[in-house]
mmCIF file of C-alpha atoms in Angstrom:
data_model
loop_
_atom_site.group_PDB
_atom_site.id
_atom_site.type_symbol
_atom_site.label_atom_id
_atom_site.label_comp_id
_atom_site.label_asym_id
_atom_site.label_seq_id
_atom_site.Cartn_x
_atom_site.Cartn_y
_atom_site.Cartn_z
ATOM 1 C CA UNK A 67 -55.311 -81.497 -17.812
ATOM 2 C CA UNK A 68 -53.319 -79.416 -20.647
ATOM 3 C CA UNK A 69 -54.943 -78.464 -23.566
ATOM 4 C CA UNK A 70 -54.241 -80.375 -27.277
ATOM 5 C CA UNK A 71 -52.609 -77.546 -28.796
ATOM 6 C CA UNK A 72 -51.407 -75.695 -25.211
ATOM 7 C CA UNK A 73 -48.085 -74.562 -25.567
ATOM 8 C CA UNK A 74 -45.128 -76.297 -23.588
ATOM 9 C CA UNK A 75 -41.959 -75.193 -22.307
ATOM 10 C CA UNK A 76 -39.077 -76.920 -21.006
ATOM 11 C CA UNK A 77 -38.420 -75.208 -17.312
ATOM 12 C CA UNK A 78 -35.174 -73.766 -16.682
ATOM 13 C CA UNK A 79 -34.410 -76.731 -14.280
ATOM 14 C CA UNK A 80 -34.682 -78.954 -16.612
ATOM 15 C CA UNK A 81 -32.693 -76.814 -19.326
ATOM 16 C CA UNK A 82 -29.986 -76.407 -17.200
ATOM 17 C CA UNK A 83 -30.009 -80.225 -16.511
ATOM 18 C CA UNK A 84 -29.514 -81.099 -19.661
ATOM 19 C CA UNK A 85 -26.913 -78.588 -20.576
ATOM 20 C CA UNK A 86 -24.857 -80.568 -17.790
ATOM 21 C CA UNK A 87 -24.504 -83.659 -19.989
ATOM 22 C CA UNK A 88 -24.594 -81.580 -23.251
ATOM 23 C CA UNK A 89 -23.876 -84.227 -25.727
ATOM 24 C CA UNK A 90 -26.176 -86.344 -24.691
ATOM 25 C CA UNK A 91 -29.038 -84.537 -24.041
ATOM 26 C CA UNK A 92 -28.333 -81.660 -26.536
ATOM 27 C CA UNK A 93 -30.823 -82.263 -29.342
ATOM 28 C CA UNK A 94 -28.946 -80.017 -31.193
ATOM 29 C CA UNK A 95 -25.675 -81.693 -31.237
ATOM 30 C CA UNK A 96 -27.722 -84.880 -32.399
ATOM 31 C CA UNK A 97 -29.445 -82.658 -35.121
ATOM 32 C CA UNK A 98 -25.877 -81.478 -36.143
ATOM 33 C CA UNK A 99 -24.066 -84.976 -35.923
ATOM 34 C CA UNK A 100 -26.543 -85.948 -38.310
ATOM 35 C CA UNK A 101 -27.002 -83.984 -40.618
ATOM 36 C CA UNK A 102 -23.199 -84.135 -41.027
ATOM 37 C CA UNK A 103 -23.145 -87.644 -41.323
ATOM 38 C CA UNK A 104 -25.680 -87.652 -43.856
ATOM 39 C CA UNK A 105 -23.956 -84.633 -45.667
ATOM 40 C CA UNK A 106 -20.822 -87.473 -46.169
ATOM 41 C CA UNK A 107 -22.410 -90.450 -46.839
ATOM 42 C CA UNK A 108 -24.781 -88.859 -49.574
ATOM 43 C CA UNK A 109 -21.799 -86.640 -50.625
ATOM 44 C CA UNK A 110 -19.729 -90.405 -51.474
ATOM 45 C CA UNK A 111 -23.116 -91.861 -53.333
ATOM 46 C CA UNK A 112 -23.074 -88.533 -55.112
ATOM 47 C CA UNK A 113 -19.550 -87.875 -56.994
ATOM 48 C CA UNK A 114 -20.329 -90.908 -59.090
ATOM 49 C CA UNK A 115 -22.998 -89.485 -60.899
ATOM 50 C CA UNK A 116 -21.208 -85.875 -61.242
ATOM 51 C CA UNK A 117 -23.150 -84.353 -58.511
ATOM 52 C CA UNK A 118 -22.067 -82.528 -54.949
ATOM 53 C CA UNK A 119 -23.961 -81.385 -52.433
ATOM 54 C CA UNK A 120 -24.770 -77.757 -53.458
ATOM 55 C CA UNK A 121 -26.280 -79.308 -56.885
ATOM 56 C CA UNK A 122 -28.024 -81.376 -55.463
ATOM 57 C CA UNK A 123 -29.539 -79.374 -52.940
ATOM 58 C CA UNK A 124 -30.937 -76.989 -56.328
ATOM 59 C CA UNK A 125 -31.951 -79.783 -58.271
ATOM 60 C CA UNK A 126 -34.143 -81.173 -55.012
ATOM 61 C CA UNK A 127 -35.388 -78.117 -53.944
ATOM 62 C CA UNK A 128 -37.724 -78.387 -57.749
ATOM 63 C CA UNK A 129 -38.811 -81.413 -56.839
ATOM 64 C CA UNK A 130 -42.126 -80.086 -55.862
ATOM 65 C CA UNK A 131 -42.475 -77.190 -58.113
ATOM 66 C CA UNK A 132 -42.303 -76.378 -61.804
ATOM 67 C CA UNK A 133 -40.571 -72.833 -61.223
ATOM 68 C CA UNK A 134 -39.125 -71.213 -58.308
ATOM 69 C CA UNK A 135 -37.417 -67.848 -57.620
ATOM 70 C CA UNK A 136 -33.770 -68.155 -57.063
ATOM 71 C CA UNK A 137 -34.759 -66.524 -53.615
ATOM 72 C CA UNK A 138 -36.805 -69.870 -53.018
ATOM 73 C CA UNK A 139 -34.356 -72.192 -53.809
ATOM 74 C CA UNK A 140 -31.765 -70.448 -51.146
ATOM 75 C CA UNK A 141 -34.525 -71.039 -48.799
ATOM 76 C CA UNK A 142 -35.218 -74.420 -49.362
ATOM 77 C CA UNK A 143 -31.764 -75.161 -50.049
ATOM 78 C CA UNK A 144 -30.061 -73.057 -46.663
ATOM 79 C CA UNK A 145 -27.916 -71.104 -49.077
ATOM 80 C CA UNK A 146 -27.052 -67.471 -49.531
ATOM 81 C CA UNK A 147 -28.525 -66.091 -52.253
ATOM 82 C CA UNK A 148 -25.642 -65.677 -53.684
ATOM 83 C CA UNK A 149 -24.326 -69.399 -53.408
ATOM 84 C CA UNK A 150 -27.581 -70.390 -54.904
ATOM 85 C CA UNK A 151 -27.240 -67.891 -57.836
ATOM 86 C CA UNK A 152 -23.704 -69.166 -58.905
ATOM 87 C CA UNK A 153 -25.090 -72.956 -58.083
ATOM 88 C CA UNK A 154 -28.216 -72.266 -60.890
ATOM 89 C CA UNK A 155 -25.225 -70.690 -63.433
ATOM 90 C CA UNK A 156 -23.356 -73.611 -63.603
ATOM 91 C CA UNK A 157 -26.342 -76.123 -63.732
ATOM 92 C CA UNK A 158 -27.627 -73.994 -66.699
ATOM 93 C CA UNK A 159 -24.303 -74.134 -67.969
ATOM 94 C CA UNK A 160 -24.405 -78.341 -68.046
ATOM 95 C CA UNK A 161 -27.546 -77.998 -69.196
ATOM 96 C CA UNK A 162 -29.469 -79.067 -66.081
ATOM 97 C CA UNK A 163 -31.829 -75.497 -65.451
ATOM 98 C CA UNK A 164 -33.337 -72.878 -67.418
ATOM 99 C CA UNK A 165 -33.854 -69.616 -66.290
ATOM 100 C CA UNK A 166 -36.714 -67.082 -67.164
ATOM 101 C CA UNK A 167 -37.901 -63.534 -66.185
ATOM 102 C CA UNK A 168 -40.743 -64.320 -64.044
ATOM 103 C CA UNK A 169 -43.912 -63.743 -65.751
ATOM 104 C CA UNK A 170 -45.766 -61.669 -62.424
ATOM 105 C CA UNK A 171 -42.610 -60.191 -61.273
ATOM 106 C CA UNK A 172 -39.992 -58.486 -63.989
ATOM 107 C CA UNK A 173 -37.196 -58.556 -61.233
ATOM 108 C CA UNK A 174 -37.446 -62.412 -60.150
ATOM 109 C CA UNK A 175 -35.432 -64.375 -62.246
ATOM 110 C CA UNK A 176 -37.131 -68.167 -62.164
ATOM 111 C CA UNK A 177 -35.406 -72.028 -62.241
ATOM 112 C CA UNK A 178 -36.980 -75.164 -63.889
ATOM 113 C CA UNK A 179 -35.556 -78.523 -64.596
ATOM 114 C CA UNK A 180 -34.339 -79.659 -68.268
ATOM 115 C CA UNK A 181 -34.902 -83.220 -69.099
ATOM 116 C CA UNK A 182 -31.288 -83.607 -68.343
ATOM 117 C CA UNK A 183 -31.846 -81.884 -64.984
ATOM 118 C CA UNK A 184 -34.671 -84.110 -64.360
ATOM 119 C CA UNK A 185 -32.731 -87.253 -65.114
ATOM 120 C CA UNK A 186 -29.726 -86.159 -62.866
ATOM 121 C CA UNK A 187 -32.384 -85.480 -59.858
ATOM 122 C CA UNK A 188 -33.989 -88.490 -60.219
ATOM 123 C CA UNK A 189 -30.915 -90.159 -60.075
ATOM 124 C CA UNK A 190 -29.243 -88.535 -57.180
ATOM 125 C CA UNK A 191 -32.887 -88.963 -55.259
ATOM 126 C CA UNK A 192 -32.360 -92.701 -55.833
ATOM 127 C CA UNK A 193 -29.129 -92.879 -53.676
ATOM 128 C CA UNK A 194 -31.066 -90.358 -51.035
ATOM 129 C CA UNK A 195 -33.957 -92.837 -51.112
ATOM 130 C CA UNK A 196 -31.401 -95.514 -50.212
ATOM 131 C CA UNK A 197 -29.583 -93.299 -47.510
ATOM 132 C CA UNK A 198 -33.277 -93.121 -45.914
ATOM 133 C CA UNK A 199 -34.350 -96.685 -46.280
ATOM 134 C CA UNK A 200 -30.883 -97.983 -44.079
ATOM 135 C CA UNK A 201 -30.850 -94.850 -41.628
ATOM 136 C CA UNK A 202 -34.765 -95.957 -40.483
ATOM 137 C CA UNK A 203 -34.547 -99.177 -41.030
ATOM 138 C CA UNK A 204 -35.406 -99.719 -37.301
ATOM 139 C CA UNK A 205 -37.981 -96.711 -37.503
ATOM 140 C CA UNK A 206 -41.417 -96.922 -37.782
ATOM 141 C CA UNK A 207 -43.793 -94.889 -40.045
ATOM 142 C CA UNK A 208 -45.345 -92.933 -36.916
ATOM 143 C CA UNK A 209 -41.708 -92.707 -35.151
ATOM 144 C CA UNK A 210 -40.610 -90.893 -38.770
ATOM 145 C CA UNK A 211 -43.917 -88.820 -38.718
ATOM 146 C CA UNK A 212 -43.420 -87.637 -35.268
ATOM 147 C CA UNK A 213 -39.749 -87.226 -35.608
ATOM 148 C CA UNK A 214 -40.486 -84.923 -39.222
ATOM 149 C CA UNK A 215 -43.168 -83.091 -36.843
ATOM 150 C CA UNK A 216 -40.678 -82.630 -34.057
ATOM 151 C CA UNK A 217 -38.025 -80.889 -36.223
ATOM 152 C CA UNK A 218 -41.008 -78.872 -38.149
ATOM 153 C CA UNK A 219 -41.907 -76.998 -34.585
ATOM 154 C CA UNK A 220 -38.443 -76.973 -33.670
ATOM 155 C CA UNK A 221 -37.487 -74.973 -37.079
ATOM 156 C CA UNK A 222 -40.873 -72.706 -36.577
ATOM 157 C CA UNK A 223 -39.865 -71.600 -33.064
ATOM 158 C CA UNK A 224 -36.177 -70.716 -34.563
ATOM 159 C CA UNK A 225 -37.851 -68.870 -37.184
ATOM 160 C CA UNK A 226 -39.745 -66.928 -34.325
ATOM 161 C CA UNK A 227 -36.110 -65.816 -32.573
#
């Protein structure tokens, strides 16, 4: 009997068996395929509301939080910190962000919504909301639970490489 939180690993039998049929068994050429897809379809309900992708990724990533570092929203975001730093210039340019020095740490420059910001996100999380709802439509709560879990020890194990 295996312990509850025993570690498991796929043997290299069964690795290589899958790697024989690659796209079908690959779980990361279904991860990729989707996230693509999504990418485009979310991209589409988007441009309508002057929005793309890297915007949108900022403006989600403060979703949770009041303030975050410009480091954190590359994180949560997958951006270079870089990408993410011209991405929060031009949504403080439309009015979308404010920046300030961070009051524990002189060097970290911090992000929060504007009302307009706000209104944009909440608009552009709408048409996510509605991506979700008819992508699981044939998904159940625990299916979408496990499959979030799934991906969570997946990304924690990459994180460990």
């Amino acid at each position: 009997m295996t312990e509850p939180n025993a570690v498991h690993r796929a043997s290299p039998e069964m690795i290589s068996g899958q790697v024989k049929h690659m796209k079908k068994n690959w779980p990361f050429y279904w991860i990729s395929r989707v996230n693509a897809r999504y990418v485009q379809v979310l991209e589409r309900r988007l441009k309508p509301i002057g929005l793309d992708m890297p915007r949108w990724r900022v403006l989600i990533s403060l979703y949770e939080e009041e303030y975050l570092s410009v480091s954190q929203i590359a994180e949560h975001s997958v951006m270079r910190l870089n990408t993410a730093t011209k991405v929060v210039q031009r949504l403080a340019a439309d009015g979308m962000v404010t920046t300030r020095v961070s009051p524990s740490d002189g060097r970290v420059t911090e992000v929060t919504l504007t009302a307009e910001g706000d209104r944009m996100r909440q608009a552009a999380l709408e048409q996510a909301e509605r991506i979700l709802a008819a992508s699981f439509i044939n998904i159940t709560p625990d299916e979408l639970a496990a499959l979030n879990g799934l991906l969570q020890k997946v990304l924690s194990r990459l994180d460990e490489i």
